[in-house]
PDB file of C-alpha atoms in Angstrom:
ATOM      1  CA  GLU A   1     -19.697   0.589  11.932  1.00  0.00           C
ATOM      2  CA  ALA A   2     -16.768  -1.148  10.230  1.00  0.00           C
ATOM      3  CA  GLN A   3     -13.675  -0.605  12.308  1.00  0.00           C
ATOM      4  CA  VAL A   4     -10.424  -1.814  13.765  1.00  0.00           C
ATOM      5  CA  THR A   5     -10.334  -1.368  17.533  1.00  0.00           C
ATOM      6  CA  GLN A   6      -7.136  -1.242  19.551  1.00  0.00           C
ATOM      7  CA  ASN A   7      -6.803  -1.128  23.299  1.00  0.00           C
ATOM      8  CA  PRO A   8      -5.444   0.573  25.234  1.00  0.00           C
ATOM      9  CA  ARG A   9      -4.915   3.915  23.469  1.00  0.00           C
ATOM     10  CA  TYR A  10      -2.159   4.911  25.879  1.00  0.00           C
ATOM     11  CA  LEU A  11       0.095   2.682  27.970  1.00  0.00           C
ATOM     12  CA  ILE A  12       3.015   3.489  30.255  1.00  0.00           C
ATOM     13  CA  THR A  13       4.950   0.555  31.666  1.00  0.00           C
ATOM     14  CA  VAL A  14       8.333  -0.391  33.044  1.00  0.00           C
ATOM     15  CA  THR A  15      11.105  -2.439  31.503  1.00  0.00           C
ATOM     16  CA  GLY A  16      10.470  -6.165  31.650  1.00  0.00           C
ATOM     17  CA  LYS A  17       6.783  -6.110  32.581  1.00  0.00           C
ATOM     18  CA  LYS A  18       4.853  -8.224  30.078  1.00  0.00           C
ATOM     19  CA  LEU A  19       2.042  -6.475  28.259  1.00  0.00           C
ATOM     20  CA  THR A  20      -0.545  -7.180  25.577  1.00  0.00           C
ATOM     21  CA  VAL A  21      -2.120  -4.739  23.144  1.00  0.00           C
ATOM     22  CA  THR A  22      -5.408  -6.015  21.773  1.00  0.00           C
ATOM     23  CA  CYS A  23      -6.706  -5.580  18.236  1.00  0.00           C
ATOM     24  CA  SER A  24     -10.118  -6.549  16.956  1.00  0.00           C
ATOM     25  CA  GLN A  25     -11.825  -6.036  13.586  1.00  0.00           C
ATOM     26  CA  ASN A  26     -15.486  -6.474  12.669  1.00  0.00           C
ATOM     27  CA  MET A  27     -15.119  -6.656   8.880  1.00  0.00           C
ATOM     28  CA  ASN A  28     -14.399 -10.396   8.562  1.00  0.00           C
ATOM     29  CA  HIS A  29     -10.970  -9.562   7.175  1.00  0.00           C
ATOM     30  CA  GLU A  30      -8.529 -12.407   6.663  1.00  0.00           C
ATOM     31  CA  TYR A  31      -5.345 -10.324   6.718  1.00  0.00           C
ATOM     32  CA  MET A  32      -4.219  -8.493   9.867  1.00  0.00           C
ATOM     33  CA  SER A  33      -0.935  -6.835  10.709  1.00  0.00           C
ATOM     34  CA  TRP A  34       0.895  -4.744  13.293  1.00  0.00           C
ATOM     35  CA  TYR A  35       3.051  -1.670  12.667  1.00  0.00           C
ATOM     36  CA  ARG A  36       5.119   0.675  14.735  1.00  0.00           C
ATOM     37  CA  GLN A  37       5.481   4.316  13.760  1.00  0.00           C
ATOM     38  CA  ASP A  38       8.579   6.261  14.749  1.00  0.00           C
ATOM     39  CA  PRO A  39       9.690   9.782  13.735  1.00  0.00           C
ATOM     40  CA  GLY A  40      11.911   9.686  10.670  1.00  0.00           C
ATOM     41  CA  LEU A  41      11.339   5.954  10.181  1.00  0.00           C
ATOM     42  CA  GLY A  42       7.661   5.908   9.263  1.00  0.00           C
ATOM     43  CA  LEU A  43       5.471   2.829   9.565  1.00  0.00           C
ATOM     44  CA  ARG A  44       7.315  -0.448   9.855  1.00  0.00           C
ATOM     45  CA  GLN A  45       5.634  -3.832   9.791  1.00  0.00           C
ATOM     46  CA  ILE A  46       6.142  -6.009  12.878  1.00  0.00           C
ATOM     47  CA  TYR A  47       4.060  -9.124  12.191  1.00  0.00           C
ATOM     48  CA  TYR A  48       1.239 -10.099   9.893  1.00  0.00           C
ATOM     49  CA  SER A  49      -1.311 -12.874   9.653  1.00  0.00           C
ATOM     50  CA  MET A  50      -2.955 -14.229   6.520  1.00  0.00           C
ATOM     51  CA  ASN A  51      -5.597 -16.162   8.466  1.00  0.00           C
ATOM     52  CA  VAL A  52      -6.307 -18.002  11.716  1.00  0.00           C
ATOM     53  CA  GLU A  53      -3.194 -19.744  13.058  1.00  0.00           C
ATOM     54  CA  VAL A  54      -1.073 -18.322  10.179  1.00  0.00           C
ATOM     55  CA  THR A  55       1.390 -15.619  11.230  1.00  0.00           C
ATOM     56  CA  ASP A  56       4.711 -14.391   9.864  1.00  0.00           C
ATOM     57  CA  LYS A  57       7.418 -11.866  10.629  1.00  0.00           C
ATOM     58  CA  GLY A  58       7.531  -8.423   9.108  1.00  0.00           C
ATOM     59  CA  ASP A  59      10.537  -6.133   9.026  1.00  0.00           C
ATOM     60  CA  VAL A  60      10.983  -5.540  12.770  1.00  0.00           C
ATOM     61  CA  PRO A  61       9.702  -8.605  14.710  1.00  0.00           C
ATOM     62  CA  GLU A  62      12.376  -8.758  17.426  1.00  0.00           C
ATOM     63  CA  GLY A  63      10.924  -8.461  20.925  1.00  0.00           C
ATOM     64  CA  TYR A  64       7.311  -9.033  19.822  1.00  0.00           C
ATOM     65  CA  LYS A  65       4.930 -11.975  19.622  1.00  0.00           C
ATOM     66  CA  VAL A  66       1.499 -12.334  18.085  1.00  0.00           C
ATOM     67  CA  SER A  67      -1.251 -14.903  17.966  1.00  0.00           C
ATOM     68  CA  ARG A  68      -4.274 -15.439  15.715  1.00  0.00           C
ATOM     69  CA  LYS A  69      -6.634 -17.843  17.392  1.00  0.00           C
ATOM     70  CA  GLU A  70      -9.759 -16.166  16.052  1.00  0.00           C
ATOM     71  CA  LYS A  71     -10.290 -14.360  12.770  1.00  0.00           C
ATOM     72  CA  ARG A  72     -11.316 -11.071  14.373  1.00  0.00           C
ATOM     73  CA  ASN A  73      -8.534 -10.764  16.992  1.00  0.00           C
ATOM     74  CA  PHE A  74      -4.791 -10.254  16.590  1.00  0.00           C
ATOM     75  CA  PRO A  75      -3.099  -9.303  19.892  1.00  0.00           C
ATOM     76  CA  LEU A  76       0.456  -7.968  20.067  1.00  0.00           C
ATOM     77  CA  ILE A  77       2.486  -9.298  22.991  1.00  0.00           C
ATOM     78  CA  LEU A  78       5.632  -7.796  24.458  1.00  0.00           C
ATOM     79  CA  GLU A  79       7.062 -10.439  26.783  1.00  0.00           C
ATOM     80  CA  SER A  80       9.811  -8.217  28.211  1.00  0.00           C
ATOM     81  CA  PRO A  81       9.402  -4.635  26.993  1.00  0.00           C
ATOM     82  CA  SER A  82      12.447  -2.408  26.672  1.00  0.00           C
ATOM     83  CA  PRO A  83      12.715   1.395  26.248  1.00  0.00           C
ATOM     84  CA  ASN A  84      13.512   1.019  22.526  1.00  0.00           C
ATOM     85  CA  GLN A  85       9.987  -0.343  22.071  1.00  0.00           C
ATOM     86  CA  THR A  86       8.549   3.024  23.063  1.00  0.00           C
ATOM     87  CA  SER A  87       6.541   3.897  19.978  1.00  0.00           C
ATOM     88  CA  LEU A  88       3.136   4.416  18.397  1.00  0.00           C
ATOM     89  CA  TYR A  89       1.621   1.095  17.382  1.00  0.00           C
ATOM     90  CA  PHE A  90      -1.053   0.480  14.763  1.00  0.00           C
ATOM     91  CA  CYS A  91      -3.076  -2.587  13.954  1.00  0.00           C
ATOM     92  CA  ALA A  92      -4.502  -2.919  10.437  1.00  0.00           C
ATOM     93  CA  SER A  93      -6.653  -5.376   8.514  1.00  0.00           C
ATOM     94  CA  SER A  94      -7.821  -6.086   4.975  1.00  0.00           C
ATOM     95  CA  PHE A  95      -9.566  -8.792   2.954  1.00  0.00           C
ATOM     96  CA  GLY A  96      -6.262  -9.684   1.318  1.00  0.00           C
ATOM     97  CA  THR A  97      -3.081  -8.085   0.068  1.00  0.00           C
ATOM     98  CA  THR A  98      -4.005  -7.380  -3.532  1.00  0.00           C
ATOM     99  CA  HIS A  99      -6.660  -4.851  -4.522  1.00  0.00           C
ATOM    100  CA  SER A 100      -7.616  -4.581  -0.881  1.00  0.00           C
ATOM    101  CA  PRO A 101      -6.442  -1.569   1.132  1.00  0.00           C
ATOM    102  CA  LEU A 102      -5.500  -1.678   4.781  1.00  0.00           C
ATOM    103  CA  HIS A 103      -7.891  -0.343   7.417  1.00  0.00           C
ATOM    104  CA  PHE A 104      -6.094   1.000  10.461  1.00  0.00           C
ATOM    105  CA  GLY A 105      -6.986   1.316  14.113  1.00  0.00           C
ATOM    106  CA  ASN A 106      -6.416   4.602  15.961  1.00  0.00           C
ATOM    107  CA  GLY A 107      -3.171   3.529  17.515  1.00  0.00           C
ATOM    108  CA  THR A 108      -1.651   2.681  20.888  1.00  0.00           C
ATOM    109  CA  ARG A 109       0.994   4.985  22.271  1.00  0.00           C
ATOM    110  CA  LEU A 110       3.367   2.885  24.374  1.00  0.00           C
ATOM    111  CA  THR A 111       6.011   4.295  26.702  1.00  0.00           C
ATOM    112  CA  VAL A 112       8.488   1.922  28.339  1.00  0.00           C
ATOM    113  CA  THR A 113      10.563   3.454  31.143  1.00  0.00           C
TER     114      THR A 113
ATOM    115  CA  GLN B   1      17.942   1.827   0.795  1.00  0.00           C
ATOM    116  CA  LYS B   2      14.354   2.000   1.979  1.00  0.00           C
ATOM    117  CA  GLU B   3      11.755   0.301  -0.188  1.00  0.00           C
ATOM    118  CA  VAL B   4       9.743   3.539  -0.402  1.00  0.00           C
ATOM    119  CA  GLU B   5      11.311   6.985  -0.073  1.00  0.00           C
ATOM    120  CA  GLN B   6       9.299  10.109   0.641  1.00  0.00           C
ATOM    121  CA  ASP B   7      10.266  13.721   1.204  1.00  0.00           C
ATOM    122  CA  PRO B   8       9.191  14.451   4.811  1.00  0.00           C
ATOM    123  CA  GLY B   9       8.580  18.157   4.253  1.00  0.00           C
ATOM    124  CA  PRO B  10       7.079  19.930   6.075  1.00  0.00           C
ATOM    125  CA  LEU B  11       5.082  21.562   3.322  1.00  0.00           C
ATOM    126  CA  SER B  12       3.107  24.761   3.915  1.00  0.00           C
ATOM    127  CA  VAL B  13       0.809  26.206   1.221  1.00  0.00           C
ATOM    128  CA  PRO B  14      -1.939  28.851   1.047  1.00  0.00           C
ATOM    129  CA  GLU B  15      -5.543  27.751   0.729  1.00  0.00           C
ATOM    130  CA  GLY B  16      -6.483  27.071  -2.897  1.00  0.00           C
ATOM    131  CA  ALA B  17      -2.972  26.049  -3.972  1.00  0.00           C
ATOM    132  CA  ILE B  18      -2.170  22.907  -5.922  1.00  0.00           C
ATOM    133  CA  VAL B  19      -0.133  20.504  -3.813  1.00  0.00           C
ATOM    134  CA  SER B  20       2.234  17.884  -5.204  1.00  0.00           C
ATOM    135  CA  LEU B  21       3.425  15.054  -2.967  1.00  0.00           C
ATOM    136  CA  ASN B  22       5.995  12.600  -4.255  1.00  0.00           C
ATOM    137  CA  CYS B  23       7.567   9.237  -3.519  1.00  0.00           C
ATOM    138  CA  THR B  24      10.016   6.918  -5.178  1.00  0.00           C
ATOM    139  CA  TYR B  25      10.282   3.168  -4.753  1.00  0.00           C
ATOM    140  CA  SER B  26      12.979   0.639  -5.444  1.00  0.00           C
ATOM    141  CA  ASN B  27      11.226  -2.727  -5.776  1.00  0.00           C
ATOM    142  CA  SER B  28      10.171  -3.590  -9.324  1.00  0.00           C
ATOM    143  CA  ALA B  29       7.759  -6.187  -7.922  1.00  0.00           C
ATOM    144  CA  PHE B  30       5.526  -3.480  -6.441  1.00  0.00           C
ATOM    145  CA  GLN B  31       2.203  -3.451  -8.279  1.00  0.00           C
ATOM    146  CA  TYR B  32      -0.284  -1.833  -5.968  1.00  0.00           C
ATOM    147  CA  PHE B  33       0.202   1.755  -4.772  1.00  0.00           C
ATOM    148  CA  MET B  34      -1.636   3.602  -2.048  1.00  0.00           C
ATOM    149  CA  TRP B  35      -1.870   7.046  -0.503  1.00  0.00           C
ATOM    150  CA  TYR B  36      -2.968   7.385   3.101  1.00  0.00           C
ATOM    151  CA  ARG B  37      -3.840  10.512   5.053  1.00  0.00           C
ATOM    152  CA  GLN B  38      -3.111  10.660   8.750  1.00  0.00           C
ATOM    153  CA  TYR B  39      -4.501  13.307  11.065  1.00  0.00           C
ATOM    154  CA  SER B  40      -2.886  13.955  14.411  1.00  0.00           C
ATOM    155  CA  ARG B  41      -3.632  11.233  16.986  1.00  0.00           C
ATOM    156  CA  LYS B  42      -5.434   9.115  14.401  1.00  0.00           C
ATOM    157  CA  GLY B  43      -4.650   6.048  12.337  1.00  0.00           C
ATOM    158  CA  PRO B  44      -3.894   6.367   8.619  1.00  0.00           C
ATOM    159  CA  GLU B  45      -6.953   6.363   6.391  1.00  0.00           C
ATOM    160  CA  LEU B  46      -6.915   5.309   2.754  1.00  0.00           C
ATOM    161  CA  LEU B  47      -7.144   8.172   0.304  1.00  0.00           C
ATOM    162  CA  MET B  48      -6.315   6.655  -3.075  1.00  0.00           C
ATOM    163  CA  TYR B  49      -5.048   3.406  -4.528  1.00  0.00           C
ATOM    164  CA  THR B  50      -3.892   2.476  -8.001  1.00  0.00           C
ATOM    165  CA  TYR B  51      -2.840  -0.770  -9.576  1.00  0.00           C
ATOM    166  CA  SER B  52      -1.065   0.326 -12.718  1.00  0.00           C
ATOM    167  CA  SER B  53       0.827   3.169 -14.311  1.00  0.00           C
ATOM    168  CA  GLY B  54      -1.172   6.261 -15.159  1.00  0.00           C
ATOM    169  CA  ASN B  55      -3.518   8.630 -13.381  1.00  0.00           C
ATOM    170  CA  LYS B  56      -6.471   8.030 -11.122  1.00  0.00           C
ATOM    171  CA  GLU B  57      -8.703  10.912 -10.112  1.00  0.00           C
ATOM    172  CA  ASP B  58     -11.099  11.223  -7.184  1.00  0.00           C
ATOM    173  CA  GLY B  59     -12.558  14.664  -6.641  1.00  0.00           C
ATOM    174  CA  ARG B  60      -9.735  17.076  -5.824  1.00  0.00           C
ATOM    175  CA  PHE B  61      -7.193  14.259  -5.594  1.00  0.00           C
ATOM    176  CA  THR B  62      -5.189  12.676  -8.409  1.00  0.00           C
ATOM    177  CA  ALA B  63      -2.797   9.774  -7.911  1.00  0.00           C
ATOM    178  CA  GLN B  64      -0.142   9.212 -10.533  1.00  0.00           C
ATOM    179  CA  VAL B  65       2.162   6.231 -10.967  1.00  0.00           C
ATOM    180  CA  ASP B  66       5.095   6.017 -13.357  1.00  0.00           C
ATOM    181  CA  LYS B  67       6.482   2.492 -13.165  1.00  0.00           C
ATOM    182  CA  SER B  68       9.256   3.189 -15.654  1.00  0.00           C
ATOM    183  CA  SER B  69      10.832   5.682 -13.265  1.00  0.00           C
ATOM    184  CA  LYS B  70       9.405   4.125 -10.069  1.00  0.00           C
ATOM    185  CA  TYR B  71       7.753   7.403  -9.132  1.00  0.00           C
ATOM    186  CA  ILE B  72       4.465   7.935  -7.281  1.00  0.00           C
ATOM    187  CA  SER B  73       2.689  11.272  -6.942  1.00  0.00           C
ATOM    188  CA  LEU B  74      -0.412  12.670  -5.291  1.00  0.00           C
ATOM    189  CA  PHE B  75      -1.852  15.985  -6.457  1.00  0.00           C
ATOM    190  CA  ILE B  76      -4.359  17.964  -4.419  1.00  0.00           C
ATOM    191  CA  ARG B  77      -6.253  20.703  -6.250  1.00  0.00           C
ATOM    192  CA  ASP B  78      -7.878  23.670  -4.514  1.00  0.00           C
ATOM    193  CA  SER B  79      -6.287  22.686  -1.209  1.00  0.00           C
ATOM    194  CA  GLN B  80      -8.327  23.324   1.948  1.00  0.00           C
ATOM    195  CA  PRO B  81      -7.302  23.805   5.587  1.00  0.00           C
ATOM    196  CA  SER B  82      -8.969  20.431   6.279  1.00  0.00           C
ATOM    197  CA  ASP B  83      -6.324  18.838   4.029  1.00  0.00           C
ATOM    198  CA  SER B  84      -3.703  19.654   6.675  1.00  0.00           C
ATOM    199  CA  ALA B  85      -2.362  16.239   7.673  1.00  0.00           C
ATOM    200  CA  THR B  86       0.501  13.837   7.083  1.00  0.00           C
ATOM    201  CA  TYR B  87       0.348  11.962   3.771  1.00  0.00           C
ATOM    202  CA  LEU B  88       1.868   8.513   3.465  1.00  0.00           C
ATOM    203  CA  CYS B  89       2.626   6.674   0.242  1.00  0.00           C
ATOM    204  CA  ALA B  90       2.710   2.887   0.334  1.00  0.00           C
ATOM    205  CA  SER B  91       3.063  -0.213  -1.752  1.00  0.00           C
ATOM    206  CA  ASN B  92       3.140  -3.944  -1.216  1.00  0.00           C
ATOM    207  CA  THR B  93       4.674  -7.098  -2.526  1.00  0.00           C
ATOM    208  CA  GLY B  94       3.309 -10.424  -1.412  1.00  0.00           C
ATOM    209  CA  ASN B  95       2.064 -10.097   2.130  1.00  0.00           C
ATOM    210  CA  GLN B  96       4.152  -7.153   3.242  1.00  0.00           C
ATOM    211  CA  PHE B  97       3.304  -3.487   2.994  1.00  0.00           C
ATOM    212  CA  TYR B  98       5.937  -0.763   2.807  1.00  0.00           C
ATOM    213  CA  PHE B  99       5.319   2.859   3.714  1.00  0.00           C
ATOM    214  CA  GLY B 100       7.112   6.124   3.105  1.00  0.00           C
ATOM    215  CA  THR B 101       7.977   8.220   6.154  1.00  0.00           C
ATOM    216  CA  GLY B 102       5.155  10.651   5.396  1.00  0.00           C
ATOM    217  CA  THR B 103       4.963  14.302   4.286  1.00  0.00           C
ATOM    218  CA  SER B 104       3.468  16.817   6.693  1.00  0.00           C
ATOM    219  CA  LEU B 105       1.190  19.296   4.908  1.00  0.00           C
ATOM    220  CA  THR B 106      -0.269  22.506   6.328  1.00  0.00           C
ATOM    221  CA  VAL B 107      -2.799  24.510   4.318  1.00  0.00           C
ATOM    222  CA  ILE B 108      -2.986  28.075   5.566  1.00  0.00           C
ATOM    223  CA  PRO B 109      -6.392  29.826   5.388  1.00  0.00           C
TER     224      PRO B 109
END
């Protein structure tokens, strides 16, 4: 089954404790991206990647890192999480950015205390 | 000003009603327009996408784009309780996607 898989689904952590949210897709998509979803603000793009070793900032990259060492994986790294990063995070992928819709994972709900 | 603006609702309609969901956008470079449906505790799933001005129909759903007024609409005919979800409009320019805040829809049996 074609899908985008995120792990974990739920994560509670404390301020400053490094964490990684994994994202994997099995559709051989070149484009992958991360979003956070907050009430009243909608989905906002954090980082995106056009291909292996090619990443770029979205609208809200501060406090986040990503890497794209393999085509299928695009982990999101929070080196020193803070409470304002409490949010619902989604990973998405597509073949490209034109005529190719995004496929989303089921989300990771992160709480930073 | 946000790139894509969407009325958050919530919207509550009786089963069988015609639903109209609307968005406006500000970036003239937007060419590709999408509607996503998001159920509770799930990721958004693609419902419709259009590339140009005009209408695109898929079953009970019709997506409409008016580039002259920068207006995007989604119409749902014969709405069903299973249509109850949050609907997100979106567009992209280059490598970045921009989403509306979503409209929460409840269809009452």
